[in-house]
mmCIF file of C-alpha atoms in Angstrom:
data_model
loop_
_atom_site.group_PDB
_atom_site.id
_atom_site.type_symbol
_atom_site.label_atom_id
_atom_site.label_comp_id
_atom_site.label_asym_id
_atom_site.label_seq_id
_atom_site.Cartn_x
_atom_site.Cartn_y
_atom_site.Cartn_z
ATOM 1 C CA MET D 1 118.772 116.175 88.800
ATOM 2 C CA THR D 2 119.458 117.034 92.298
ATOM 3 C CA ASN D 3 120.211 120.793 93.571
ATOM 4 C CA ASN D 4 122.819 119.605 96.452
ATOM 5 C CA THR D 5 125.814 121.977 94.899
ATOM 6 C CA SER D 6 123.557 124.388 97.268
ATOM 7 C CA ASP D 7 125.000 126.254 100.452
ATOM 8 C CA GLY D 8 123.693 126.030 103.750
ATOM 9 C CA LEU D 9 120.960 122.768 102.242
ATOM 10 C CA ARG D 10 118.854 121.834 105.520
ATOM 11 C CA VAL D 11 116.666 119.033 105.734
ATOM 12 C CA GLY D 12 112.637 120.410 106.709
ATOM 13 C CA GLU D 13 112.658 122.333 103.423
ATOM 14 C CA ALA D 14 111.785 120.163 100.646
ATOM 15 C CA ARG D 15 114.603 120.791 98.757
ATOM 16 C CA GLY D 16 115.587 117.251 98.061
ATOM 17 C CA PRO D 17 116.824 114.853 98.063
ATOM 18 C CA TYR D 18 119.543 115.096 100.078
ATOM 19 C CA ASP D 19 123.460 114.745 99.725
ATOM 20 C CA ILE D 20 124.642 113.938 103.556
ATOM 21 C CA ASP D 21 127.473 115.216 102.913
ATOM 22 C CA ALA D 22 125.775 118.940 101.249
ATOM 23 C CA LEU D 23 123.546 119.264 104.575
ATOM 24 C CA GLU D 24 124.607 121.892 107.527
ATOM 25 C CA THR D 25 121.737 119.546 109.143
ATOM 26 C CA ASP D 26 123.403 116.675 111.951
ATOM 27 C CA PRO D 27 122.121 114.015 111.073
ATOM 28 C CA ARG D 28 121.450 113.099 114.604
ATOM 29 C CA GLU D 29 119.050 116.025 114.840
ATOM 30 C CA LEU D 30 117.174 112.916 112.411
ATOM 31 C CA GLU D 31 116.732 110.497 114.445
ATOM 32 C CA ASN D 32 112.875 110.578 115.685
ATOM 33 C CA SER D 33 112.017 112.216 111.978
ATOM 34 C CA HIS D 34 113.147 109.471 109.836
ATOM 35 C CA LEU D 35 114.250 105.721 109.327
ATOM 36 C CA ASP D 36 118.085 105.317 109.277
ATOM 37 C CA LEU D 37 118.654 102.720 106.402
ATOM 38 C CA GLY D 38 122.792 103.584 105.566
ATOM 39 C CA SER D 39 122.588 104.488 101.930
ATOM 40 C CA VAL D 40 119.220 106.462 103.011
ATOM 41 C CA LEU D 41 117.089 107.934 105.670
ATOM 42 C CA VAL D 42 113.545 108.655 104.461
ATOM 43 C CA PRO D 43 111.098 110.516 106.530
ATOM 44 C CA VAL D 44 108.729 108.949 108.296
ATOM 45 C CA VAL D 45 104.785 109.624 107.502
ATOM 46 C CA GLU D 46 102.064 110.168 109.795
ATOM 47 C CA GLY D 47 100.388 106.723 110.704
ATOM 48 C CA GLY D 48 102.319 104.597 108.366
ATOM 49 C CA GLN D 49 104.069 100.745 109.169
ATOM 50 C CA VAL D 50 107.390 99.897 107.985
ATOM 51 C CA THR D 51 107.465 96.479 105.735
ATOM 52 C CA VAL D 52 111.143 94.786 105.808
ATOM 53 C CA GLU D 53 111.566 92.420 102.237
ATOM 54 C CA MET D 54 114.538 89.950 103.032
ATOM 55 C CA SER D 55 116.279 88.610 100.267
ATOM 56 C CA GLU D 56 117.564 84.193 100.198
ATOM 57 C CA ASP D 57 120.473 84.928 102.272
ATOM 58 C CA HIS D 58 118.193 87.003 105.148
ATOM 59 C CA GLN D 59 119.838 90.234 104.699
ATOM 60 C CA PRO D 60 117.221 93.297 104.408
ATOM 61 C CA GLN D 61 117.064 93.576 100.832
ATOM 62 C CA ASN D 62 113.736 96.444 100.286
ATOM 63 C CA VAL D 63 112.179 98.805 102.974
ATOM 64 C CA TYR D 64 108.990 99.876 102.271
ATOM 65 C CA LEU D 65 106.739 102.837 104.116
ATOM 66 C CA VAL D 66 103.037 101.311 104.499
ATOM 67 C CA THR D 67 100.885 103.836 104.041
ATOM 68 C CA PRO D 68 96.454 104.559 103.573
ATOM 69 C CA ILE D 69 97.005 105.099 100.591
ATOM 70 C CA GLY D 70 100.026 102.666 99.386
ATOM 71 C CA ARG D 71 103.222 101.825 100.363
ATOM 72 C CA ILE D 72 106.714 103.580 99.639
ATOM 73 C CA SER D 73 109.969 102.984 98.847
ATOM 74 C CA VAL D 74 113.594 104.328 98.484
ATOM 75 C CA SER D 75 116.185 103.067 97.378
ATOM 76 C CA ALA D 76 119.858 104.490 96.384
ATOM 77 C CA PHE D 77 121.885 103.351 94.013
ATOM 78 C CA ALA D 78 125.797 103.455 93.337
ATOM 79 C CA ALA D 79 126.018 106.156 89.782
ATOM 80 C CA PRO D 80 128.341 107.226 87.534
ATOM 81 C CA LYS D 81 130.110 110.878 87.909
ATOM 82 C CA THR D 82 128.120 111.702 84.696
ATOM 83 C CA PRO D 83 124.595 112.144 85.194
ATOM 84 C CA GLY D 84 122.155 111.026 82.970
ATOM 85 C CA LEU D 85 122.062 107.378 84.530
ATOM 86 C CA TRP D 86 117.719 107.994 85.385
ATOM 87 C CA ARG D 87 116.625 108.717 81.344
ATOM 88 C CA GLU D 88 118.511 105.635 80.866
ATOM 89 C CA VAL D 89 116.569 103.418 83.798
ATOM 90 C CA VAL D 90 113.511 105.341 82.444
ATOM 91 C CA ARG D 91 113.281 104.209 78.773
ATOM 92 C CA GLU D 92 114.362 100.224 80.199
ATOM 93 C CA LEU D 93 112.525 100.371 83.360
ATOM 94 C CA ALA D 94 109.175 101.465 80.704
ATOM 95 C CA GLU D 95 109.956 99.262 78.049
ATOM 96 C CA SER D 96 110.341 95.481 80.800
ATOM 97 C CA LEU D 97 106.769 96.634 82.165
ATOM 98 C CA ARG D 98 105.132 97.282 78.416
ATOM 99 C CA ASP D 99 106.719 94.062 78.103
ATOM 100 C CA SER D 100 104.938 92.442 81.173
ATOM 101 C CA GLY D 101 101.552 93.199 80.119
ATOM 102 C CA ALA D 102 101.230 96.525 82.331
ATOM 103 C CA ALA D 103 99.496 99.963 80.646
ATOM 104 C CA THR D 104 102.938 102.066 80.895
ATOM 105 C CA SER D 105 103.496 105.637 80.728
ATOM 106 C CA VAL D 106 105.961 108.229 80.800
ATOM 107 C CA GLU D 107 105.423 111.772 82.674
ATOM 108 C CA ASP D 108 106.945 115.024 83.716
ATOM 109 C CA GLY D 109 106.972 114.920 87.336
ATOM 110 C CA HIS D 110 109.246 117.232 89.644
ATOM 111 C CA TRP D 111 111.959 116.042 88.901
ATOM 112 C CA GLY D 112 111.976 115.131 85.208
ATOM 113 C CA ARG D 113 110.375 111.908 83.791
ATOM 114 C CA GLU D 114 108.577 109.214 85.843
ATOM 115 C CA VAL D 115 106.834 105.925 84.838
ATOM 116 C CA VAL D 116 103.582 104.690 85.909
ATOM 117 C CA ALA D 117 102.388 101.093 85.682
ATOM 118 C CA GLU D 118 98.212 99.994 86.138
ATOM 119 C CA ALA D 119 97.971 96.523 86.430
ATOM 120 C CA ASP D 120 94.810 94.827 88.205
ATOM 121 C CA GLY D 121 93.821 97.164 89.593
ATOM 122 C CA ALA D 122 97.330 98.498 91.144
ATOM 123 C CA THR D 123 99.212 101.589 89.836
ATOM 124 C CA HIS D 124 102.597 101.568 90.656
ATOM 125 C CA ARG D 125 105.394 104.934 90.205
ATOM 126 C CA PHE D 126 108.894 105.169 89.437
ATOM 127 C CA ILE D 127 110.797 108.382 90.739
ATOM 128 C CA GLY D 128 114.355 108.591 90.178
ATOM 129 C CA VAL D 129 117.071 111.548 91.099
ATOM 130 C CA ASP D 130 120.601 111.756 89.786
ATOM 131 C CA GLY D 131 122.956 112.908 92.812
ATOM 132 C CA PRO D 132 127.245 112.681 93.435
ATOM 133 C CA ARG D 133 127.758 109.642 92.301
ATOM 134 C CA TRP D 134 124.043 107.700 92.927
ATOM 135 C CA LEU D 135 120.895 107.849 92.117
ATOM 136 C CA VAL D 136 118.029 107.248 94.274
ATOM 137 C CA ARG D 137 114.421 105.794 93.207
ATOM 138 C CA CYS D 138 111.122 105.789 95.024
ATOM 139 C CA VAL D 139 108.324 103.542 93.753
ATOM 140 C CA GLY D 140 104.806 104.233 95.015
ATOM 141 C CA SER D 141 102.161 101.347 94.314
ATOM 142 C CA GLY D 142 99.087 101.210 95.271
ATOM 143 C CA PRO D 143 95.165 101.233 94.408
ATOM 144 C CA THR D 144 95.150 103.312 91.625
ATOM 145 C CA GLU D 145 91.663 105.134 92.928
ATOM 146 C CA ALA D 146 94.103 106.756 95.414
ATOM 147 C CA ALA D 147 97.216 107.083 92.431
ATOM 148 C CA ASP D 148 97.096 110.852 92.668
ATOM 149 C CA ASP D 149 97.590 111.518 96.391
ATOM 150 C CA LEU D 150 100.001 108.462 96.145
ATOM 151 C CA ALA D 151 102.181 110.100 94.142
ATOM 152 C CA ARG D 152 102.230 113.935 95.913
ATOM 153 C CA LEU D 153 102.999 111.503 98.879
ATOM 154 C CA SER D 154 105.820 109.552 96.955
ATOM 155 C CA ARG D 155 107.103 112.793 96.111
ATOM 156 C CA ALA D 156 107.126 114.356 99.268
ATOM 157 C CA VAL D 157 108.619 111.487 101.079
ATOM 158 C CA LEU D 158 111.494 112.181 98.154
ATOM 159 C CA ALA D 159 111.300 115.417 99.052
ATOM 160 C CA GLU D 160 112.841 115.530 102.247
ATOM 161 C CA THR D 161 115.079 111.824 101.465
ATOM 162 C CA VAL D 162 118.568 111.871 102.978
ATOM 163 C CA VAL D 163 121.471 109.638 100.662
ATOM 164 C CA ARG D 164 124.573 108.655 102.511
ATOM 165 C CA ARG D 165 127.091 107.277 99.610
ATOM 166 C CA GLY D 166 129.589 107.119 101.861
ATOM 167 C CA SER D 167 133.277 106.524 99.340
ATOM 168 C CA GLU D 168 133.126 102.655 98.526
ATOM 169 C CA PRO D 169 133.565 101.628 95.457
ATOM 170 C CA TYR D 170 130.418 99.961 94.097
ATOM 171 C CA PRO D 171 129.755 99.197 90.479
ATOM 172 C CA PRO D 172 127.048 101.686 88.382
ATOM 173 C CA ARG D 173 123.473 101.141 89.049
ATOM 174 C CA ASP D 174 124.900 98.628 91.835
ATOM 175 C CA PRO D 175 122.297 98.893 95.014
ATOM 176 C CA LEU D 176 123.497 100.617 97.515
ATOM 177 C CA PRO D 177 123.629 98.724 101.010
ATOM 178 C CA ILE D 178 120.388 98.542 103.781
ATOM 179 C CA VAL D 179 121.503 98.065 107.270
ATOM 180 C CA LEU D 180 118.770 98.662 109.362
ATOM 181 C CA PRO D 181 118.922 100.967 112.145
ATOM 182 C CA PRO D 182 119.003 98.231 116.102
ATOM 183 C CA VAL D 183 115.180 98.695 117.028
ATOM 184 C CA LEU D 184 114.245 97.194 113.785
ATOM 185 C CA ALA D 185 117.126 94.945 113.489
ATOM 186 C CA ASP D 186 115.942 92.811 116.404
ATOM 187 C CA GLN D 187 112.061 93.481 115.735
ATOM 188 C CA VAL D 188 112.883 90.989 111.712
ATOM 189 C CA ALA D 189 115.372 88.779 113.842
ATOM 190 C CA ALA D 190 112.468 87.674 116.249
ATOM 191 C CA ALA D 191 110.161 87.948 113.050
ATOM 192 C CA GLN D 192 112.277 85.215 111.119
ATOM 193 C CA GLN D 193 112.921 82.757 114.401
ATOM 194 C CA GLN D 194 109.387 83.080 114.106
ATOM 195 C CA MET D 195 108.497 82.916 111.116
ATOM 196 C CA PHE D 196 111.513 80.128 110.281
ATOM 197 C CA GLY D 197 112.217 78.800 113.490
ATOM 198 C CA ASP D 198 109.308 76.103 114.182
ATOM 199 C CA GLN D 199 108.554 75.877 110.830
ATOM 200 C CA GLU D 200 111.054 74.627 108.293
ATOM 201 C CA GLY D 201 110.152 74.419 104.799
ATOM 202 C CA GLN D 202 107.571 77.391 105.223
ATOM 203 C CA PRO D 203 107.039 79.012 101.466
ATOM 204 C CA ALA D 204 109.586 82.287 101.260
ATOM 205 C CA GLU D 205 106.702 84.921 100.776
ATOM 206 C CA ALA D 206 105.056 84.125 104.159
ATOM 207 C CA THR D 207 104.984 87.262 106.706
ATOM 208 C CA GLY D 208 104.764 87.495 110.243
ATOM 209 C CA GLN D 209 103.892 90.695 112.353
ATOM 210 C CA VAL D 210 105.984 92.541 114.836
ATOM 211 C CA PRO D 211 105.395 92.501 117.791
ATOM 212 C CA GLN D 212 104.194 96.507 118.639
ATOM 213 C CA ALA D 213 106.427 97.578 121.098
ATOM 214 C CA PRO D 214 105.721 100.682 123.442
ATOM 215 C CA GLU D 215 107.017 103.928 121.458
ATOM 216 C CA THR D 216 105.244 106.692 120.260
ATOM 217 C CA GLY D 217 106.153 109.093 117.285
ATOM 218 C CA GLY D 218 108.601 108.896 115.033
ATOM 219 C CA ALA D 219 111.375 106.531 113.384
ATOM 220 C CA PRO D 220 111.287 104.389 116.353
ATOM 221 C CA ALA D 221 107.669 103.655 116.713
ATOM 222 C CA GLN D 222 107.457 102.678 112.746
ATOM 223 C CA ALA D 223 110.643 100.635 112.863
ATOM 224 C CA ALA D 224 109.134 98.802 116.065
ATOM 225 C CA GLY D 225 106.347 97.977 114.280
ATOM 226 C CA ALA D 226 106.966 96.676 111.421
ATOM 227 C CA THR D 227 106.947 93.252 109.274
ATOM 228 C CA VAL D 228 109.142 91.055 107.201
ATOM 229 C CA LEU D 229 108.315 89.677 104.110
ATOM 230 C CA GLY D 230 110.522 86.552 102.247
ATOM 231 C CA ASP D 231 112.768 86.660 99.077
ATOM 232 C CA ASP D 232 109.976 88.105 95.989
ATOM 233 C CA ALA D 233 111.639 90.839 93.721
ATOM 234 C CA SER D 234 115.349 91.818 92.576
ATOM 235 C CA GLY D 235 116.906 94.744 93.339
ATOM 236 C CA ALA D 236 118.686 95.787 90.558
ATOM 237 C CA VAL D 237 117.797 99.348 89.772
ATOM 238 C CA GLY D 238 116.595 98.627 86.527
ATOM 239 C CA ASP D 239 114.221 96.269 87.087
ATOM 240 C CA THR D 240 110.520 97.037 87.983
ATOM 241 C CA GLY D 241 110.409 96.276 91.793
ATOM 242 C CA ALA D 242 106.533 97.229 91.924
ATOM 243 C CA PRO D 243 105.543 95.841 95.397
ATOM 244 C CA ALA D 244 101.858 94.311 95.094
ATOM 245 C CA ALA D 245 99.029 97.089 96.550
ATOM 246 C CA ALA D 246 98.843 97.909 100.079
ATOM 247 C CA ASP D 247 96.835 95.536 102.567
ATOM 248 C CA PRO D 248 93.293 95.665 101.823
ATOM 249 C CA ALA D 249 92.575 96.122 105.754
ATOM 250 C CA ALA D 250 94.355 100.267 104.991
ATOM 251 C CA ASP D 251 91.635 100.889 103.402
ATOM 252 C CA GLU D 252 89.315 100.990 106.796
ATOM 253 C CA GLU D 253 91.296 104.599 107.584
ATOM 254 C CA PRO D 254 91.094 107.194 105.672
ATOM 255 C CA PRO D 255 94.409 108.740 103.637
ATOM 256 C CA LEU D 256 96.559 110.371 106.017
ATOM 257 C CA PRO D 257 98.867 113.221 105.075
ATOM 258 C CA PRO D 258 102.924 113.368 106.188
ATOM 259 C CA SER D 259 103.842 115.150 109.610
ATOM 260 C CA SER D 260 101.957 117.883 111.015
ATOM 261 C CA GLY D 261 103.346 120.928 109.470
ATOM 262 C CA SER D 262 106.258 120.017 108.059
ATOM 263 C CA ALA D 263 107.985 120.411 104.907
ATOM 264 C CA MET D 264 107.052 117.036 103.660
ATOM 265 C CA GLN D 265 103.491 117.815 104.306
ATOM 266 C CA ARG D 266 103.458 121.500 102.460
ATOM 267 C CA PHE D 267 105.031 119.796 99.414
ATOM 268 C CA PHE D 268 102.424 117.404 99.283
ATOM 269 C CA ARG D 269 99.909 119.465 99.291
ATOM 270 C CA ARG D 270 101.080 122.013 96.885
ATOM 271 C CA ARG D 271 102.134 119.188 94.610
#
């Protein structure tokens, strides 16, 4: 359970995931350190890249932080006022993964139960945290040989994530909307036009590399270097949502920790 009932919370202390209404930090201070996706503000990872998965109606469905050791997604969902949704989801998720043939276990993590599934040389770790009328889920997927490092990095990302629930009524378990920042939305639109504008009938799973923009460092640079994917997974909180392992080309570079000197990096090292 998140500790957002405490006073004086500031991003950078690795005490999240944070509820935005409980923070002393001005969200404008996070523009260079976090990727603002509307319902969640996710810390960027040094050496990382961004992948956007689009739905069939061309709406953003998932956003992945792609790193040299795997890729991470953070999603927020509506939840009842009474905490405990993640405990329910863990049981359903583990059962679903086992039924799909994955070697599945439930482990104790920093916030409680984590679901770990192994299949085809890849490990997928699902971490969930109950908040005030929201549940946030982090999924880290990558080669099994890097599973321990990716688990630490996934927890570090989640510890610095901010959730913006809003006041709109949503049924429990419904995904909270993803809103792409302007620079990322422009890049995704350009990529979609390139992918589908001149080639009608192109398969939905096709990918297109978005042109690299000149920004260096922080959230703008990661957003401007995004890749867009077609629809290939459901966004429901109980679904596996497990992306494929990281691009093998990423193995050409050594694993990189989170941004140097940050609270996220300290969390990464100590876990």
